[in-house]
Amino acid sequence: MVQMNNVREKFASRLAQAAKDAGYSEHGKATEIAEKLGLTPKAVSKWFNAESIPRQDAMNKLAELLRVEVVWLQHGELAGFDSNVSSPRPYRPAPKYPVISWVQAGAWNEACEPYTLDQIDEWYESEAHVQGAAFWLRVEGDSMTASSGQSVPEGSLVLVDTGREAINNSLVIAKLTDSNEATFKKLVIDGGQKFLKGLNPAWPITPINGNCKIIGVAVQMMMKLV
C-alpha cells in the first residue's frame, strides 16, 4: 500500500507541473481539464490529490492535452534519457495562431468568413491556455496606451480567446453595431451597466447596451521586434 501511495504521489506531482506549464490556473485546473476530457471535476481532482491514477485511455488523452510524453507523465522516465534527470520532457512546439485584421475580427463567426486560414501568412506560437478558437491582433492607435499601470502600446500583438468569458476589467475585442471593425478596450461593469474604456485616460468611455458584441478576451500580449 505504501508503494502504491508513492506511485500516486509522484504521478500527482508530475501532473501538477505539466498543468502549470500548460497554463492551467492553480484553483481551476481540475475543472478546466475535466471539461476538456469530458470527465467530472471530482475524478480529475483525485488525480491531483494522489487519490487515483487515470486509466490508460484517459492517460493518453491527458498527456496529449498537456503536451507532454505519455511515458513521462505515467512513469516519470523517457526512453533515451538518463533516469537521474528530473522531468526529462522533450520540447513540444506550442500551438500557433493566425494574425488577422480588425475587419476579419469584426466578422468573426459570421455566416460568411472573410478569409481562409491558408491565406494567412503570419502565425505565432503561444503557451497561453485558451478555451476557444484564438487569433492574434496587432494593436492600432494609442487608446490602450497608458503612461503608468496596465498598458498595451500600438504595434503590440494580443492573443484573443473567443471562448473565454468576459468579466469586469477584462481586455476585450468588441464590435459595435454601427461599425464593421472590431475595437480593443477594457470592459467595465458598474451596477449592471457595461462600458468600453480605453487604458489611455484621454479616450472617452463608451456605454454599451445591446449595441455591442464581445468577440473575445485578450489573454496575452507580445511585442514583436522588427
Short mmCIF file of C-alpha atoms in Angstrom, two decimals, residues 104-111 113 162 166 172-179 181-183 187 194 196 208-216:
data_model
loop_
_atom_site.label_atom_id
_atom_site.label_comp_id
_atom_site.label_asym_id
_atom_site.label_seq_id
_atom_site.Cartn_x
_atom_site.Cartn_y
_atom_site.Cartn_z
CA GLN A 104 -11.72 39.98 -40.07
CA ALA A 105 -12.00 40.01 -36.29
CA GLY A 106 -15.20 42.03 -36.51
CA ALA A 107 -16.69 39.42 -38.81
CA TRP A 108 -15.59 36.51 -36.62
CA ASN A 109 -18.11 33.66 -36.61
CA GLU A 110 -20.43 35.38 -39.06
CA ALA A 111 -22.05 33.32 -41.80
CA GLU A 113 -16.00 34.08 -43.27
CA THR A 162 -13.05 33.67 -28.31
CA ALA A 166 -15.61 38.47 -20.48
CA VAL A 172 -11.88 42.61 -24.79
CA ILE A 173 -12.23 42.68 -28.55
CA ALA A 174 -15.70 44.01 -29.30
CA LYS A 175 -17.74 45.11 -32.28
CA LEU A 176 -20.28 47.92 -32.15
CA THR A 177 -23.34 47.55 -34.35
CA ASP A 178 -22.51 50.72 -36.26
CA SER A 179 -19.02 49.54 -37.21
CA GLU A 181 -14.40 46.64 -37.49
CA ALA A 182 -13.51 45.32 -34.06
CA THR A 183 -12.28 47.55 -31.26
CA LEU A 187 -14.76 46.13 -20.27
CA LYS A 194 -21.44 48.00 -19.21
CA LEU A 196 -15.89 50.12 -23.05
CA ILE A 208 -22.86 49.68 -24.34
CA ASN A 209 -26.37 48.32 -24.11
CA GLY A 210 -27.32 45.75 -26.72
CA ASN A 211 -25.30 47.58 -29.36
CA CYS A 212 -22.10 45.63 -28.85
CA LYS A 213 -20.89 42.08 -29.45
CA ILE A 214 -17.96 40.79 -27.40
CA ILE A 215 -15.83 38.70 -29.75
CA GLY A 216 -13.19 37.55 -27.31
#
